[in-house]
mmCIF file of C-alpha atoms and ligand atoms in Angstrom:
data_model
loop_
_atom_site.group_PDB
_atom_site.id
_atom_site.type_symbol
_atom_site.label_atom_id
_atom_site.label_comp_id
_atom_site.label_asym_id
_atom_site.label_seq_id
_atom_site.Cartn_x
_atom_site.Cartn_y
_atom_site.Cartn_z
ATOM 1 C CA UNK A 1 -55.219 8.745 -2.324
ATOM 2 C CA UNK A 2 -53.494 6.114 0.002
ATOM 3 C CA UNK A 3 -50.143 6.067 1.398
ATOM 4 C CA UNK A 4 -47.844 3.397 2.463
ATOM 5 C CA UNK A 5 -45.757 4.569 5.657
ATOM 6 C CA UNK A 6 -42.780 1.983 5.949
ATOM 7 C CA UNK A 7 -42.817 0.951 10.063
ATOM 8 C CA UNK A 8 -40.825 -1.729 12.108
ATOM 9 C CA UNK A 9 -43.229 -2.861 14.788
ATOM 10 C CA UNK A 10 -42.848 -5.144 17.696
ATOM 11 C CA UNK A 11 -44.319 -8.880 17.316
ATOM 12 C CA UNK A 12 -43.141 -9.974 20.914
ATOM 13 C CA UNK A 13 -40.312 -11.616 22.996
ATOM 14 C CA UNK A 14 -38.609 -15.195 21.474
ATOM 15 C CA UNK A 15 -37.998 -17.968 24.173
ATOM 16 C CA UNK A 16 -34.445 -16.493 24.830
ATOM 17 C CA UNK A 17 -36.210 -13.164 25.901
ATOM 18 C CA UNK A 18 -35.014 -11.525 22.622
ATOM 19 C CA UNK A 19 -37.478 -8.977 21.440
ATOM 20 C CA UNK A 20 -38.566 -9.369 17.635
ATOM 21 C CA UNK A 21 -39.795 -6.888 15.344
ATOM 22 C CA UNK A 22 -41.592 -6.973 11.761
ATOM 23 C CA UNK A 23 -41.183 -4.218 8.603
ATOM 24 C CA UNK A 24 -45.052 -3.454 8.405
ATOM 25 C CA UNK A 25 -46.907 -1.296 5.657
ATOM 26 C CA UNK A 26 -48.808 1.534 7.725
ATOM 27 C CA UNK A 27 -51.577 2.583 5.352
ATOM 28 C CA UNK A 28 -53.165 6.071 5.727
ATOM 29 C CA UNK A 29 -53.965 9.147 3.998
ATOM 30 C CA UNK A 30 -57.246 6.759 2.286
ATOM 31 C CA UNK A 31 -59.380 9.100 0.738
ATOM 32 C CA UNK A 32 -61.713 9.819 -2.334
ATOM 33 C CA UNK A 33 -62.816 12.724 -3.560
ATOM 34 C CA UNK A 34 -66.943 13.226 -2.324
ATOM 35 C CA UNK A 35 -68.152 12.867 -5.954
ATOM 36 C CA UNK A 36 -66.120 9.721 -7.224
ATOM 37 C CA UNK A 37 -67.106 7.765 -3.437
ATOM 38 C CA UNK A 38 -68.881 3.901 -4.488
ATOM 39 C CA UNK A 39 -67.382 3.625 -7.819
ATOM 40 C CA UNK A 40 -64.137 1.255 -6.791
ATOM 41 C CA UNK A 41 -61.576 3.621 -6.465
ATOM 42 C CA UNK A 42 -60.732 2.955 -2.891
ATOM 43 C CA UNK A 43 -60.775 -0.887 -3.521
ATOM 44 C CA UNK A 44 -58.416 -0.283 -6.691
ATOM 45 C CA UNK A 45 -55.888 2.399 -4.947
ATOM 46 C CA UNK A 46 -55.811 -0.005 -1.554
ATOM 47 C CA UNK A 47 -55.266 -3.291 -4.461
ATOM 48 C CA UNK A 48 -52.278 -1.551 -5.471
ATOM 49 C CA UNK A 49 -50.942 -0.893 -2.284
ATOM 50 C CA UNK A 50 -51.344 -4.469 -1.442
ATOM 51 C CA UNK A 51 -49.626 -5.680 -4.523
ATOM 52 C CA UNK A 52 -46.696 -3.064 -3.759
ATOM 53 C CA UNK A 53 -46.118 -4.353 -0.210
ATOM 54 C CA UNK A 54 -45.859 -7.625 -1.302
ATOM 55 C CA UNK A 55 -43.872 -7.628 -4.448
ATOM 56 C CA UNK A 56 -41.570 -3.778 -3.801
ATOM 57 C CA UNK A 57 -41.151 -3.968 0.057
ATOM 58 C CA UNK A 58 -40.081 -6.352 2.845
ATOM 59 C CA UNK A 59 -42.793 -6.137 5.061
ATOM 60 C CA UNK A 60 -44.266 -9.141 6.570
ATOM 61 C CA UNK A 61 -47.400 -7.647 7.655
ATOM 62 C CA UNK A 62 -49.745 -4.256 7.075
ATOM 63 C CA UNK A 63 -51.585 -1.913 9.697
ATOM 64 C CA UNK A 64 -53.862 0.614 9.814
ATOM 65 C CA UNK A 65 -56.258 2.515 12.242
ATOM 66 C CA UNK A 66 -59.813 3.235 10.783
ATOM 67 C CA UNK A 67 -63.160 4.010 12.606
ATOM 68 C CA UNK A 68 -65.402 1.378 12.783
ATOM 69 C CA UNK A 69 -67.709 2.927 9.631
ATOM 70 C CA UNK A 70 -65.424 2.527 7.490
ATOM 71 C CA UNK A 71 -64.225 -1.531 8.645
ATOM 72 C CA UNK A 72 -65.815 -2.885 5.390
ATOM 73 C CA UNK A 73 -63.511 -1.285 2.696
ATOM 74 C CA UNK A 74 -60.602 -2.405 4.694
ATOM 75 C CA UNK A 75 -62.612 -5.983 5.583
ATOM 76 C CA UNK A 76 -62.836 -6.573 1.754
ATOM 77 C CA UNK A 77 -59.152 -6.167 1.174
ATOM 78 C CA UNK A 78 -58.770 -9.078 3.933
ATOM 79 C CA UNK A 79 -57.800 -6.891 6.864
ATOM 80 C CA UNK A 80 -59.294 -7.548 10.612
ATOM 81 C CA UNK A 81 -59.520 -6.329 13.768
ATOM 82 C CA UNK A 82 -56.953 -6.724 16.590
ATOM 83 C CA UNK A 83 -57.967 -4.941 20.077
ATOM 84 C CA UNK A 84 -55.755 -2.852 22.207
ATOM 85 C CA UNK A 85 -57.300 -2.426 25.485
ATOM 86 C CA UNK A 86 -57.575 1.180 26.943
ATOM 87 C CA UNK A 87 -59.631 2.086 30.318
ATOM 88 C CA UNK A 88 -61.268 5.013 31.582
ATOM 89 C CA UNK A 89 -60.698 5.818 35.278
ATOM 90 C CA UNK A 90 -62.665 8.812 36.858
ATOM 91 C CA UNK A 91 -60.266 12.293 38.037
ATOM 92 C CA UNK A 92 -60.404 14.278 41.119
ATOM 93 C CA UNK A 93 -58.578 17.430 39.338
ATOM 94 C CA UNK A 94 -58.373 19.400 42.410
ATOM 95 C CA UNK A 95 -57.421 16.277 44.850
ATOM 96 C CA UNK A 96 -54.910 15.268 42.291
ATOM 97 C CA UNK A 97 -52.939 18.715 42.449
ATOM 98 C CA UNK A 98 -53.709 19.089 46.223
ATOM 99 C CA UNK A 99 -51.970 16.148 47.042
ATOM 100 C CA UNK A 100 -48.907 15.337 44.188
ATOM 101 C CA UNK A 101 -46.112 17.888 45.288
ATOM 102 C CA UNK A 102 -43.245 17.101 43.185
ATOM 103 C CA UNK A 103 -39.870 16.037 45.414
ATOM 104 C CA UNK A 104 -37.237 18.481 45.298
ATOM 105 C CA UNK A 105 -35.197 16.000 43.758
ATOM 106 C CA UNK A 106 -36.600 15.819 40.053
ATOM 107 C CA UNK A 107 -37.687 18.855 37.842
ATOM 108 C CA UNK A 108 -39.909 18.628 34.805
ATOM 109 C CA UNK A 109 -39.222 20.071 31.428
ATOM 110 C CA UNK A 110 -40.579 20.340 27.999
ATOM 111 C CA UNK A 111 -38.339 17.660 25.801
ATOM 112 C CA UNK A 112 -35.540 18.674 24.548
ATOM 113 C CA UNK A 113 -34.889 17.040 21.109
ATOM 114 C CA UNK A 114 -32.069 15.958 19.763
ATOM 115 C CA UNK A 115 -30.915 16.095 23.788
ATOM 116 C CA UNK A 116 -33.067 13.475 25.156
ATOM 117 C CA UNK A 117 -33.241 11.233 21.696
ATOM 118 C CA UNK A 118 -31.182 8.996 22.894
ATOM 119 C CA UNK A 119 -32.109 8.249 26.598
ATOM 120 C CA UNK A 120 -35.960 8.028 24.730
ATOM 121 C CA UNK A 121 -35.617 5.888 22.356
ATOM 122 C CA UNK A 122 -33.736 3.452 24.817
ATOM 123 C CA UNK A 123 -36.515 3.777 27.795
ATOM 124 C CA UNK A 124 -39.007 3.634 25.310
ATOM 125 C CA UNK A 125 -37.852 0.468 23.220
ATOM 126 C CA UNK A 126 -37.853 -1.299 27.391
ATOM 127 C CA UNK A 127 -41.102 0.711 28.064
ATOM 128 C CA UNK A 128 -43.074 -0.227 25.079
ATOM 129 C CA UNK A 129 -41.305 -2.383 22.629
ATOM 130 C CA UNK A 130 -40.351 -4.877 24.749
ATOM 131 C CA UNK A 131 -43.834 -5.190 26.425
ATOM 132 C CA UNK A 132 -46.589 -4.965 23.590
ATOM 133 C CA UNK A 133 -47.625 -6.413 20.037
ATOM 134 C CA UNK A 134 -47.647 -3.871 17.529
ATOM 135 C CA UNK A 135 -45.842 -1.318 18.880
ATOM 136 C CA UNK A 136 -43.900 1.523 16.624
ATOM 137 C CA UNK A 137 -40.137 0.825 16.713
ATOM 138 C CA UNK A 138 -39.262 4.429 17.148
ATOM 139 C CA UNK A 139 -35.917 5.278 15.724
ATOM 140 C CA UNK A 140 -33.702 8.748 16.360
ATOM 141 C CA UNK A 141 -34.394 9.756 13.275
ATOM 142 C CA UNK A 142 -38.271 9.072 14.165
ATOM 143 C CA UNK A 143 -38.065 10.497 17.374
ATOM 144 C CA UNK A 144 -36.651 13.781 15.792
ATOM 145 C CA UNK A 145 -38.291 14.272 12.694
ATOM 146 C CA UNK A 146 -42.146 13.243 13.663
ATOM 147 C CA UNK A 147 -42.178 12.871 16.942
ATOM 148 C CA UNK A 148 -40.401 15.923 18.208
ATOM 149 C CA UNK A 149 -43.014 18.304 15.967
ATOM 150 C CA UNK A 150 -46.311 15.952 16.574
ATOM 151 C CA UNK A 151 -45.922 16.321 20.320
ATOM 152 C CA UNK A 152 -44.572 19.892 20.462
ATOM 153 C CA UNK A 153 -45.538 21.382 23.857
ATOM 154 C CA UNK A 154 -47.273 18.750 24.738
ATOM 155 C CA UNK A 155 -44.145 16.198 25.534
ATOM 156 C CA UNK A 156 -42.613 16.510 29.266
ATOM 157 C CA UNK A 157 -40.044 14.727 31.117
ATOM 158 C CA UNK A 158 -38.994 14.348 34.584
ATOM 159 C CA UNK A 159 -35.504 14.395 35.241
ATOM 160 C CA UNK A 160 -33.760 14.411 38.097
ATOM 161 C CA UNK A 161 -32.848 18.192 38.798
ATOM 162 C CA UNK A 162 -29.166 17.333 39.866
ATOM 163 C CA UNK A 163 -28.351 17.100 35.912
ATOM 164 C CA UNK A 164 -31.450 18.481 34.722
ATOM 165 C CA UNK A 165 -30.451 15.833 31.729
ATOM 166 C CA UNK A 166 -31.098 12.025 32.891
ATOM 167 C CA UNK A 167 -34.711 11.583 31.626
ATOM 168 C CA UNK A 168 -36.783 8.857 34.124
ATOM 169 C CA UNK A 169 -40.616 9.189 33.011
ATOM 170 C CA UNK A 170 -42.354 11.502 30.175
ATOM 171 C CA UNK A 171 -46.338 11.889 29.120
ATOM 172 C CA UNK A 172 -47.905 13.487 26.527
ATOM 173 C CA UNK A 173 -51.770 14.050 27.143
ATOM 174 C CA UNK A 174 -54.247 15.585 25.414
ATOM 175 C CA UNK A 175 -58.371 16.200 25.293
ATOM 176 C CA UNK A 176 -60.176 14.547 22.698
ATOM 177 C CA UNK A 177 -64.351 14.104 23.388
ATOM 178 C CA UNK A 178 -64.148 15.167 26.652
ATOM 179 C CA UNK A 179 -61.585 12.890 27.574
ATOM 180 C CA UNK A 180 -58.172 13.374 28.564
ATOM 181 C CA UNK A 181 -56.125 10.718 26.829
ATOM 182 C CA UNK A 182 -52.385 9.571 27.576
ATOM 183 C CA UNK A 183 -51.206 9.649 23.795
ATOM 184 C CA UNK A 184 -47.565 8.757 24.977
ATOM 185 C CA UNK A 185 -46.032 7.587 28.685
ATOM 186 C CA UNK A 186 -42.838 5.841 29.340
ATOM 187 C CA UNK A 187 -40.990 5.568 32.762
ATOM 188 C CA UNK A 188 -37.449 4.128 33.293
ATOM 189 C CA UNK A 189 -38.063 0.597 34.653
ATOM 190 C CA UNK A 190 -34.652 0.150 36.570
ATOM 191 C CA UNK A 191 -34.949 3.412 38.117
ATOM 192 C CA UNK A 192 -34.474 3.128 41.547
ATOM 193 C CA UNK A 193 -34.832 6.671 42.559
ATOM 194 C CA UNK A 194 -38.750 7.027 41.640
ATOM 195 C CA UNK A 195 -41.921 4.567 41.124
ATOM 196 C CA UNK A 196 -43.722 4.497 37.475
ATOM 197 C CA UNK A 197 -46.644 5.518 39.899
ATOM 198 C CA UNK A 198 -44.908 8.667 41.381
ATOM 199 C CA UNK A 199 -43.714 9.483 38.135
ATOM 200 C CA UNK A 200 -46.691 9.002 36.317
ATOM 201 C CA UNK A 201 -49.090 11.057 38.578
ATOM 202 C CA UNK A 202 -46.289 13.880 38.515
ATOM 203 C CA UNK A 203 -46.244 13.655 34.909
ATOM 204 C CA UNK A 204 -49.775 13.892 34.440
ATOM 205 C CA UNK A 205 -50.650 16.975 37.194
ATOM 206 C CA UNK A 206 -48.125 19.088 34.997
ATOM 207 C CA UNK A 207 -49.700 17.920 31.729
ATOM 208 C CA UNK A 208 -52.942 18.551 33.192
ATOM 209 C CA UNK A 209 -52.100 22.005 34.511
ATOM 210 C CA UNK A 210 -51.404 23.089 31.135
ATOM 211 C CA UNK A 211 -54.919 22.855 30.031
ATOM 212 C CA UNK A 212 -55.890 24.792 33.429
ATOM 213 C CA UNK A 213 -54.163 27.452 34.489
ATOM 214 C CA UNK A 214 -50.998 26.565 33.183
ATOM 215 C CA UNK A 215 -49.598 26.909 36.658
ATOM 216 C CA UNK A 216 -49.260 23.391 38.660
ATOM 217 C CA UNK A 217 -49.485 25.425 41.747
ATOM 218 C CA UNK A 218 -52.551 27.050 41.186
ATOM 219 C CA UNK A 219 -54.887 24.549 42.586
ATOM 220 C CA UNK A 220 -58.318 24.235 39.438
ATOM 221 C CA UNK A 221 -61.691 25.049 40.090
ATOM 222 C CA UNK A 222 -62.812 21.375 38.131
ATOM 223 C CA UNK A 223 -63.955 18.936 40.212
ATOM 224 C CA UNK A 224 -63.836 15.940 38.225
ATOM 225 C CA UNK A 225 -62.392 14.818 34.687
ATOM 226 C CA UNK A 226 -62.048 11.489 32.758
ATOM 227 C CA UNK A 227 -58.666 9.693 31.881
ATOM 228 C CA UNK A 228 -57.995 7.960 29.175
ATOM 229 C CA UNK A 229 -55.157 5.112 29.387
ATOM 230 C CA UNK A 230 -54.222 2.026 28.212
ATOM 231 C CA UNK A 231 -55.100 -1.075 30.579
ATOM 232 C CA UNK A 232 -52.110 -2.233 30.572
ATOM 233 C CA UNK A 233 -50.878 0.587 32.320
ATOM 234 C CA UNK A 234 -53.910 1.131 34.514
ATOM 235 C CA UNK A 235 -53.538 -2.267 36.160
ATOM 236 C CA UNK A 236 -49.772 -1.330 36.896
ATOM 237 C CA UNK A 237 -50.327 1.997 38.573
ATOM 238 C CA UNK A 238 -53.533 0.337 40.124
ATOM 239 C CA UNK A 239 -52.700 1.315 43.601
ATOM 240 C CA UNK A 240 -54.383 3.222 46.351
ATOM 241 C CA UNK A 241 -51.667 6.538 46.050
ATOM 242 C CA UNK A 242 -54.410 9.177 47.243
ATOM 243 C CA UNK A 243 -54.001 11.187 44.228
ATOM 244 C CA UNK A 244 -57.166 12.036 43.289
ATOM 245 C CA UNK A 245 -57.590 8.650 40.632
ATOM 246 C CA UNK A 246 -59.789 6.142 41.626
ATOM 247 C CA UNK A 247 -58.197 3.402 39.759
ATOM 248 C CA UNK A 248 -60.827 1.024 41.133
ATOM 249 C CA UNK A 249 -63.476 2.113 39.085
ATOM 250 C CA UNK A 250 -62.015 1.943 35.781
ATOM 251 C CA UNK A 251 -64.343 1.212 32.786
ATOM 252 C CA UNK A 252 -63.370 -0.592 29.628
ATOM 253 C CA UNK A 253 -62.773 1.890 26.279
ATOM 254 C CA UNK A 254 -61.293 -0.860 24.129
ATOM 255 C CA UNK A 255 -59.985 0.611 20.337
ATOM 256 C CA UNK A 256 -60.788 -1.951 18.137
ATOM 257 C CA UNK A 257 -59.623 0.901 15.392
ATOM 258 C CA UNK A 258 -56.637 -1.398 14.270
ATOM 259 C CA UNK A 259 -56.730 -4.106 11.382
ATOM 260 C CA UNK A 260 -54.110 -5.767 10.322
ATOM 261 C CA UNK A 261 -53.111 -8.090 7.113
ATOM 262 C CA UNK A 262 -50.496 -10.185 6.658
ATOM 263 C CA UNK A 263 -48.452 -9.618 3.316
ATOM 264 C CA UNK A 264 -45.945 -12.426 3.378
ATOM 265 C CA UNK A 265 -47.851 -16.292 3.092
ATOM 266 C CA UNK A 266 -48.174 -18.822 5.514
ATOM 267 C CA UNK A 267 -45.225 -20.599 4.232
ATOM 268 C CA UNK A 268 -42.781 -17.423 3.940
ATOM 269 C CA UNK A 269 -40.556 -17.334 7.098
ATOM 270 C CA UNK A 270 -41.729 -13.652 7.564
ATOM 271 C CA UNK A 271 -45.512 -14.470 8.197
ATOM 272 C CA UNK A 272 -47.112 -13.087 11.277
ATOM 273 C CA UNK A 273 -50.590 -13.876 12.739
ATOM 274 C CA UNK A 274 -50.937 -10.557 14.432
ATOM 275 C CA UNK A 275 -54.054 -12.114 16.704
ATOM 276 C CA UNK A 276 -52.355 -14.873 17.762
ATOM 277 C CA UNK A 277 -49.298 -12.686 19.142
ATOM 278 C CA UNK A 278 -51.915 -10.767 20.820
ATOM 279 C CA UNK A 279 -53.239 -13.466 23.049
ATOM 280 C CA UNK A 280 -49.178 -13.626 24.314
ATOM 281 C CA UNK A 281 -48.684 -10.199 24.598
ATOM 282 C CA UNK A 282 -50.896 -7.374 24.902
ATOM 283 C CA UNK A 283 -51.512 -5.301 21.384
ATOM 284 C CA UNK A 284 -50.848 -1.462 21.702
ATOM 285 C CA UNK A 285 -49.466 1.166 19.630
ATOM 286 C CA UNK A 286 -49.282 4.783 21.302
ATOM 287 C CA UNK A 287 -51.788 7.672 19.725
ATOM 288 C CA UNK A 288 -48.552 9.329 19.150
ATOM 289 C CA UNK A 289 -47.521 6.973 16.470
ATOM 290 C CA UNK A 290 -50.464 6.873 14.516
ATOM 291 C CA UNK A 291 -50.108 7.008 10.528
HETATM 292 C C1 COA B 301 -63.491 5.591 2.909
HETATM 293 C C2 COA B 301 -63.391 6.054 1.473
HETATM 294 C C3 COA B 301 -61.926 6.270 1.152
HETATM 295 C C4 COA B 301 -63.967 4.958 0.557
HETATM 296 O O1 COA B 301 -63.676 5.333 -0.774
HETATM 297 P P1 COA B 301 -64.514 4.808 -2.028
HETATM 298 O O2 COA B 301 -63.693 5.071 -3.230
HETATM 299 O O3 COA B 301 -65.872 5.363 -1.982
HETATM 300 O O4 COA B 301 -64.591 3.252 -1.720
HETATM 301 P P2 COA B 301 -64.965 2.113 -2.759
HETATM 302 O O5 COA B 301 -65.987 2.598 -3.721
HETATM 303 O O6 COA B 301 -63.715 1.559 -3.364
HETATM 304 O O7 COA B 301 -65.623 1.048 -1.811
HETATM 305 C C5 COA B 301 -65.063 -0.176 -1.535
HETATM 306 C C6 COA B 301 -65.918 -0.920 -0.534
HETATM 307 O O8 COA B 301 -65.763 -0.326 0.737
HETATM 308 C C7 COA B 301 -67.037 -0.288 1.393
HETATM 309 N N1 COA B 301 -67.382 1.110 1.624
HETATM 310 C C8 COA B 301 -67.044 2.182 0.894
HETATM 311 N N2 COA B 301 -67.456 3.307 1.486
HETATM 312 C C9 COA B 301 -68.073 2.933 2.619
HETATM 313 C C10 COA B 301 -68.692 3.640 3.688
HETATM 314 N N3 COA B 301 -68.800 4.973 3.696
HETATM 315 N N4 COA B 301 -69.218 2.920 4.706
HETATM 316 C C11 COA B 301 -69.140 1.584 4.716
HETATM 317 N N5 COA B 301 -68.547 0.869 3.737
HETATM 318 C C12 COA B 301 -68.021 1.532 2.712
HETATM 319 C C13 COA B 301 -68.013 -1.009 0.531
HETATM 320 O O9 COA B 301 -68.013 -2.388 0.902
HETATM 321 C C14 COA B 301 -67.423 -0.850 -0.822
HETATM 322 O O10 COA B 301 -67.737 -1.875 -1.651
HETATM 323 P P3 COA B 301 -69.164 -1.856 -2.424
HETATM 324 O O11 COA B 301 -69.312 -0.472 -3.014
HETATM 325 O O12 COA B 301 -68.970 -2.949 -3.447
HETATM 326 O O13 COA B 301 -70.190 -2.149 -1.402
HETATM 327 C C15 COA B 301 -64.203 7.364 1.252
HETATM 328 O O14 COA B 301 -65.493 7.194 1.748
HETATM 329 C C16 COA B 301 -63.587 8.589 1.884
HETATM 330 O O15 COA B 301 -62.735 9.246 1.278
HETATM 331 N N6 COA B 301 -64.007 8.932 3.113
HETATM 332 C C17 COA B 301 -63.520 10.110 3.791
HETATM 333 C C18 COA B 301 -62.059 9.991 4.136
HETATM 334 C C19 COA B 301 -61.815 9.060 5.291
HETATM 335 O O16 COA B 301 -62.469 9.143 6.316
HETATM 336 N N7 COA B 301 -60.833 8.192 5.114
HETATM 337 C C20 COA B 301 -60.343 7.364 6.173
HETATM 338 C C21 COA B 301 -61.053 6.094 6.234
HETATM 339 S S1 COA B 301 -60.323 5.156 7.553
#
């Protein structure tokens, strides 16, 4: 089998400061059955695929995520590598939930969808969108039909507890390898009432908590933990907050999992060199959008 998800993605900012996206051809679901592996079939069904992106579908470019065993099927079919950059910073669990008391002002909650669609879809396209090369343009209809259930109790926001409703920050985390990864983080930019760091480290003590005690209060017996994060965002929350990080020893844990190929030519206005818009802008798409 392969499948062909249809997804806009985000190819960068235009001299006016526009943002610009791109239909891309996800490709996932690639498999063949154990005793029918090395004859072709993979090569044929991921042909096709090809040949229906460019000729059935407007997409200008194609994406996938694939461990690096498996680069040379997708190598063949012309796709390459483009890097997002992720760190690993070491975790004082019991430091970080001695010291992050949440102010009395903001309150977090599991996500409420269709509530908070709308207020998440615009922080995010400002968060994300707006800031990285390859990003998932998440839609409402996204947001409620794949995100809401693929992040299900796993998907907090703070809001401020006046309204309970305005939404300034969310995280979803979760443990992979012994690793705790941020699969999804947004904060409200213009927000003047908290700092992305504030409301990250919030975010991620309650997160955390859940895989503890499930009680925030309840201070962990764990001493230490690894995070997972992008770089991009561990360079912006890079800041001495006593919070039981220590963002200064952060090593590199670069996914070079995504390939990309372009589907319209050179010459078509639609073509994209997906490395090239790297070097401007930094490549990531959230482990909560993966096809
Ligand atoms: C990956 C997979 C779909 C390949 O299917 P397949 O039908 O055996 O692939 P093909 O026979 O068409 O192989 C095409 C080319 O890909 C490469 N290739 C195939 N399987 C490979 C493997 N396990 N490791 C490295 N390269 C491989 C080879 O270059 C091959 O060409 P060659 O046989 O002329 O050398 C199959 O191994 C599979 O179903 N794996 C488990 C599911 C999975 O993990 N899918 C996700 C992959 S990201």
């Amino acid at each position: 089998s392969t499948r062909i998800f249809q997804r806009t993605v985000s190819i960068g900012t235009c001299q006016s400061g526009e943002s610009q996206t791109a239909e891309a051809g996800g490709i996932g679901e690639v498999c063949t059955a154990v005793s029918y592996r090395r004859r072709g079939l993979a090569n044929v069904l991921l042909k096709d695929a090809i040949k229906i992106m460019q000729d059935d579908l407007s997409v200008s470019l194609s994406l996938l995520h694939a461990d690096s065993s498996f680069f040379p099927v997708y190598e063949k079919q012309g796709y390459s590598c483009t890097l997002s950059r992720w760190s690993t910073v070491n975790l004082n669990v019991r430091s970080l939930f001695q010291s992050a008391t949440l102010s009395s002002k903001f309150c977090i909650r599991d996500a409420q969808f269709p509530n908070d669609t709308e207020q998440l879809q615009a922080l995010h396209k400002a968060y994300s969108e707006d800031q990285f090369v390859g990003c998932i343009v998440r839609s409402k209809e996204y947001w409620n039909s794949y995100l809401s259930k693929e992040l299900d109790g796993t998907f907090f926001v703070l809001v401020d507890s006046a309204s309970n409703d305005r939404v300034l920050a969310w995280i979803s985390l979760r443990f992979k390898n012994g690793k705790y990864i941020v699969r999804d983080f947004g904060a409200d930019f213009n927000g003047e009432e908290v700092t992305s760091v504030s409301s990250f480290v919030w975010l991620l003590k309650y997160a955390l908590s859940k895989f503890f005690t499930g009680n925030e209060s309840v201070i962990p017996d764990d001493d230490t933990a690894t995070l997972q994060l992008p770089t991009v965002l561990c360079d912006a929350l890079n800041i001495n907050c006593e919070c039981g990080i220590d963002w200064s020893d952060s090593a590199p844990a670069d996914d070079s999992g995504w390939m990309w190929r372009k589907i319209a030519n050179g010459e078509e206005p639609g073509y994209i060199d997906m490395n090239e818009l790297a070097k401007q802008m930094p490549h990531l798409i959230w482990p909560a959008d993966s096809f």
